[in-house]
PDB file of C-alpha atoms in Angstrom:
ATOM      1  CA  MET M1353     -45.301  22.002   1.291  1.00  0.00           C
ATOM      2  CA  ALA M1354     -49.032  21.602   1.047  1.00  0.00           C
ATOM      3  CA  ASP M1355     -50.937  23.819  -1.423  1.00  0.00           C
ATOM      4  CA  VAL M1356     -53.326  24.893   1.385  1.00  0.00           C
ATOM      5  CA  ILE M1357     -52.241  25.039   4.971  1.00  0.00           C
ATOM      6  CA  PRO M1358     -55.168  25.188   7.449  1.00  0.00           C
ATOM      7  CA  LEU M1359     -54.482  26.852  10.835  1.00  0.00           C
ATOM      8  CA  GLN M1360     -57.043  24.635  12.584  1.00  0.00           C
ATOM      9  CA  GLY M1361     -55.237  21.942  14.434  1.00  0.00           C
ATOM     10  CA  ALA M1362     -51.872  23.671  14.470  1.00  0.00           C
ATOM     11  CA  VAL M1363     -49.609  23.072  17.454  1.00  0.00           C
ATOM     12  CA  VAL M1364     -47.687  26.044  18.803  1.00  0.00           C
ATOM     13  CA  GLU M1365     -44.547  25.427  20.822  1.00  0.00           C
ATOM     14  CA  PHE M1366     -41.980  27.610  22.569  1.00  0.00           C
ATOM     15  CA  SER M1367     -38.438  26.423  23.234  1.00  0.00           C
ATOM     16  CA  ASP M1368     -36.148  26.881  26.212  1.00  0.00           C
ATOM     17  CA  GLY M1369     -33.387  28.404  24.109  1.00  0.00           C
ATOM     18  CA  ALA M1370     -30.971  25.509  24.645  1.00  0.00           C
ATOM     19  CA  ALA M1371     -28.642  24.375  21.789  1.00  0.00           C
ATOM     20  CA  THR M1372     -30.790  21.175  21.567  1.00  0.00           C
ATOM     21  CA  PRO M1373     -34.084  22.826  22.419  1.00  0.00           C
ATOM     22  CA  ASN M1374     -36.903  21.421  24.531  1.00  0.00           C
ATOM     23  CA  TYR M1375     -40.366  22.605  23.456  1.00  0.00           C
ATOM     24  CA  THR M1376     -43.358  23.461  25.602  1.00  0.00           C
ATOM     25  CA  PRO M1377     -46.804  23.591  23.922  1.00  0.00           C
ATOM     26  CA  VAL M1378     -48.505  26.922  24.086  1.00  0.00           C
ATOM     27  CA  THR M1379     -52.287  26.612  24.338  1.00  0.00           C
ATOM     28  CA  GLY M1380     -55.176  29.043  24.222  1.00  0.00           C
ATOM     29  CA  ALA M1381     -54.165  30.831  20.954  1.00  0.00           C
ATOM     30  CA  GLU M1382     -56.841  31.655  18.446  1.00  0.00           C
ATOM     31  CA  SER M1383     -54.730  33.322  15.813  1.00  0.00           C
ATOM     32  CA  ILE M1384     -51.081  33.775  14.725  1.00  0.00           C
ATOM     33  CA  THR M1385     -49.641  36.737  12.852  1.00  0.00           C
ATOM     34  CA  TRP M1386     -46.129  36.858  11.391  1.00  0.00           C
ATOM     35  CA  GLY M1387     -44.301  37.835   8.179  1.00  0.00           C
ATOM     36  CA  ASP M1388     -44.757  41.639   8.512  1.00  0.00           C
ATOM     37  CA  GLY M1389     -41.092  42.269   7.728  1.00  0.00           C
ATOM     38  CA  GLU M1390     -39.562  44.135   4.917  1.00  0.00           C
ATOM     39  CA  VAL M1391     -36.311  44.702   3.111  1.00  0.00           C
ATOM     40  CA  SER M1392     -34.396  47.761   4.261  1.00  0.00           C
ATOM     41  CA  ASP M1393     -33.323  50.621   1.928  1.00  0.00           C
ATOM     42  CA  ILE M1394     -29.734  51.494   1.390  1.00  0.00           C
ATOM     43  CA  ASP M1395     -29.196  55.060   0.195  1.00  0.00           C
ATOM     44  CA  THR M1396     -26.778  54.984  -2.712  1.00  0.00           C
ATOM     45  CA  SER M1397     -27.315  58.633  -3.818  1.00  0.00           C
ATOM     46  CA  THR M1398     -24.254  60.648  -4.670  1.00  0.00           C
ATOM     47  CA  LEU M1399     -23.696  64.361  -5.539  1.00  0.00           C
ATOM     48  CA  GLU M1400     -24.144  63.282  -9.188  1.00  0.00           C
ATOM     49  CA  SER M1401     -27.607  61.865  -8.551  1.00  0.00           C
ATOM     50  CA  ASP M1402     -30.706  63.579 -10.044  1.00  0.00           C
ATOM     51  CA  ALA M1403     -32.948  61.884  -7.499  1.00  0.00           C
ATOM     52  CA  MET M1404     -32.621  59.632  -4.496  1.00  0.00           C
ATOM     53  CA  GLU M1405     -31.115  56.253  -5.437  1.00  0.00           C
ATOM     54  CA  TYR M1406     -31.509  53.033  -3.455  1.00  0.00           C
ATOM     55  CA  SER M1407     -30.471  49.446  -3.361  1.00  0.00           C
ATOM     56  CA  PRO M1408     -32.207  46.747  -1.332  1.00  0.00           C
ATOM     57  CA  GLY M1409     -30.779  45.864   1.990  1.00  0.00           C
ATOM     58  CA  ILE M1410     -31.144  42.686   3.964  1.00  0.00           C
ATOM     59  CA  PRO M1411     -34.599  41.503   5.100  1.00  0.00           C
ATOM     60  CA  ASP M1412     -35.955  42.248   8.511  1.00  0.00           C
ATOM     61  CA  PHE M1413     -38.598  39.560   9.245  1.00  0.00           C
ATOM     62  CA  GLY M1414     -40.319  41.915  11.615  1.00  0.00           C
ATOM     63  CA  SER M1415     -42.536  40.604  14.377  1.00  0.00           C
ATOM     64  CA  ALA M1416     -44.973  37.868  15.274  1.00  0.00           C
ATOM     65  CA  SER M1417     -47.867  37.648  17.562  1.00  0.00           C
ATOM     66  CA  LEU M1418     -50.023  35.008  19.192  1.00  0.00           C
ATOM     67  CA  ASN M1419     -53.551  36.246  20.071  1.00  0.00           C
ATOM     68  CA  PHE M1420     -54.995  34.293  22.968  1.00  0.00           C
ATOM     69  CA  LYS M1421     -58.692  33.566  23.223  1.00  0.00           C
ATOM     70  CA  ARG M1422     -57.787  32.239  26.664  1.00  0.00           C
ATOM     71  CA  ARG M1423     -54.859  34.119  28.259  1.00  0.00           C
ATOM     72  CA  ASN M1424     -53.825  31.790  31.093  1.00  0.00           C
ATOM     73  CA  PRO M1425     -50.779  32.567  33.254  1.00  0.00           C
ATOM     74  CA  ASN M1426     -50.910  28.948  34.474  1.00  0.00           C
ATOM     75  CA  ASP M1427     -50.567  27.456  31.016  1.00  0.00           C
ATOM     76  CA  PRO M1428     -46.956  26.097  30.876  1.00  0.00           C
ATOM     77  CA  GLY M1429     -46.282  27.523  27.328  1.00  0.00           C
ATOM     78  CA  GLN M1430     -47.707  30.912  28.107  1.00  0.00           C
ATOM     79  CA  ALA M1431     -45.808  31.001  31.420  1.00  0.00           C
ATOM     80  CA  ALA M1432     -42.580  30.045  29.680  1.00  0.00           C
ATOM     81  CA  MET M1433     -43.012  32.885  27.188  1.00  0.00           C
ATOM     82  CA  ALA M1434     -43.792  35.375  29.920  1.00  0.00           C
ATOM     83  CA  ALA M1435     -40.815  34.210  32.022  1.00  0.00           C
ATOM     84  CA  SER M1436     -38.459  34.664  29.120  1.00  0.00           C
ATOM     85  CA  MET M1437     -39.145  38.449  28.688  1.00  0.00           C
ATOM     86  CA  GLY M1438     -35.862  40.240  29.223  1.00  0.00           C
ATOM     87  CA  ASP M1439     -33.805  37.063  28.868  1.00  0.00           C
ATOM     88  CA  PRO M1440     -31.062  37.482  26.265  1.00  0.00           C
ATOM     89  CA  LEU M1441     -31.492  33.971  24.811  1.00  0.00           C
ATOM     90  CA  LEU M1442     -33.390  33.666  21.583  1.00  0.00           C
ATOM     91  CA  ARG M1443     -36.124  31.070  21.650  1.00  0.00           C
ATOM     92  CA  ASP M1444     -37.767  28.997  18.841  1.00  0.00           C
ATOM     93  CA  LEU M1445     -41.390  29.562  18.190  1.00  0.00           C
ATOM     94  CA  ARG M1446     -42.383  26.362  16.271  1.00  0.00           C
ATOM     95  CA  ILE M1447     -45.747  25.999  14.531  1.00  0.00           C
ATOM     96  CA  THR M1448     -46.554  22.480  13.356  1.00  0.00           C
ATOM     97  CA  PHE M1449     -49.537  22.393  11.003  1.00  0.00           C
ATOM     98  CA  SER M1450     -51.902  19.478  10.428  1.00  0.00           C
ATOM     99  CA  THR M1451     -50.354  19.105   6.935  1.00  0.00           C
ATOM    100  CA  GLY M1452     -46.906  18.216   8.438  1.00  0.00           C
ATOM    101  CA  ASP M1453     -45.535  21.544   7.447  1.00  0.00           C
ATOM    102  CA  VAL M1454     -43.563  23.305  10.176  1.00  0.00           C
ATOM    103  CA  CYS M1455     -42.537  26.962  10.592  1.00  0.00           C
ATOM    104  CA  THR M1456     -39.796  27.632  13.085  1.00  0.00           C
ATOM    105  CA  GLN M1457     -38.553  31.144  13.854  1.00  0.00           C
ATOM    106  CA  LYS M1458     -36.070  32.591  16.385  1.00  0.00           C
ATOM    107  CA  VAL M1459     -37.884  35.150  18.594  1.00  0.00           C
ATOM    108  CA  TYR M1460     -37.803  36.958  21.826  1.00  0.00           C
ATOM    109  CA  VAL M1461     -40.854  38.119  23.775  1.00  0.00           C
ATOM    110  CA  LYS M1462     -41.420  41.809  23.836  1.00  0.00           C
ATOM    111  CA  SER M1463     -44.710  41.889  25.822  1.00  0.00           C
ATOM    112  CA  MET M1464     -47.600  39.720  26.868  1.00  0.00           C
ATOM    113  CA  PRO M1465     -50.548  41.923  27.689  1.00  0.00           C
ATOM    114  CA  TYR M1466     -53.834  40.803  29.079  1.00  0.00           C
ATOM    115  CA  ASP M1467     -57.266  42.093  27.976  1.00  0.00           C
ATOM    116  CA  GLY M1468     -60.499  41.675  29.769  1.00  0.00           C
ATOM    117  CA  THR M1469     -64.079  42.977  29.438  1.00  0.00           C
ATOM    118  CA  MET M1470     -67.201  42.575  31.533  1.00  0.00           C
ATOM    119  CA  ASN M1471     -69.012  39.288  30.966  1.00  0.00           C
ATOM    120  CA  ASN M1472     -66.075  37.731  29.016  1.00  0.00           C
ATOM    121  CA  ILE M1473     -62.983  35.691  29.517  1.00  0.00           C
ATOM    122  CA  LEU M1474     -59.407  37.002  29.994  1.00  0.00           C
ATOM    123  CA  THR M1475     -57.731  37.293  26.512  1.00  0.00           C
ATOM    124  CA  GLY M1476     -54.424  38.673  25.447  1.00  0.00           C
ATOM    125  CA  SER M1477     -51.420  38.323  23.232  1.00  0.00           C
ATOM    126  CA  ALA M1478     -47.797  37.553  22.988  1.00  0.00           C
ATOM    127  CA  ASN M1479     -45.857  40.097  20.895  1.00  0.00           C
ATOM    128  CA  LEU M1480     -42.562  38.765  19.582  1.00  0.00           C
ATOM    129  CA  LYS M1481     -39.611  40.021  17.598  1.00  0.00           C
ATOM    130  CA  VAL M1482     -38.367  37.674  14.904  1.00  0.00           C
ATOM    131  CA  SER M1483     -34.603  37.343  14.567  1.00  0.00           C
ATOM    132  CA  GLY M1484     -33.268  35.883  11.356  1.00  0.00           C
ATOM    133  CA  GLU M1485     -35.313  34.140   8.699  1.00  0.00           C
ATOM    134  CA  PRO M1486     -38.239  31.873   9.559  1.00  0.00           C
ATOM    135  CA  LYS M1487     -37.530  28.347   8.389  1.00  0.00           C
ATOM    136  CA  TRP M1488     -40.204  26.157   6.706  1.00  0.00           C
ATOM    137  CA  THR M1489     -39.942  22.373   6.584  1.00  0.00           C
ATOM    138  CA  THR M1490     -42.159  19.469   5.760  1.00  0.00           C
ATOM    139  CA  THR M1491     -42.096  16.384   7.900  1.00  0.00           C
ATOM    140  CA  PRO M1492     -42.822  13.014   6.234  1.00  0.00           C
TER     141      PRO M1492
END
């Protein structure tokens, strides 16, 4: 994995959820946020405890979001994401960086709101729930 991974030039793709997935590029994004998860707490306190006692549970990798500078319902990738809301299939969100590093995570789309202001373009986001652990790989 590269020491520094620039976001500029990254390709974001969304899968169809098939066992051998087909990917559709998602364009118009200006930023990506993910990795906000945390490990759950398991209460191990007993009647003999002097204070609350805990053990770490399993990680919850939280959520991810794409923030669109150009929210376009006609973009094939954005349209595929919007159409998948409510579908029980998990999809892959794959981000391929210019360094060759790839992050793939299983997600489902929770919402895709639009935002617009006077004298500006239509913006928005895709809010995703991450299922399982994101996988990082480097392609040769």
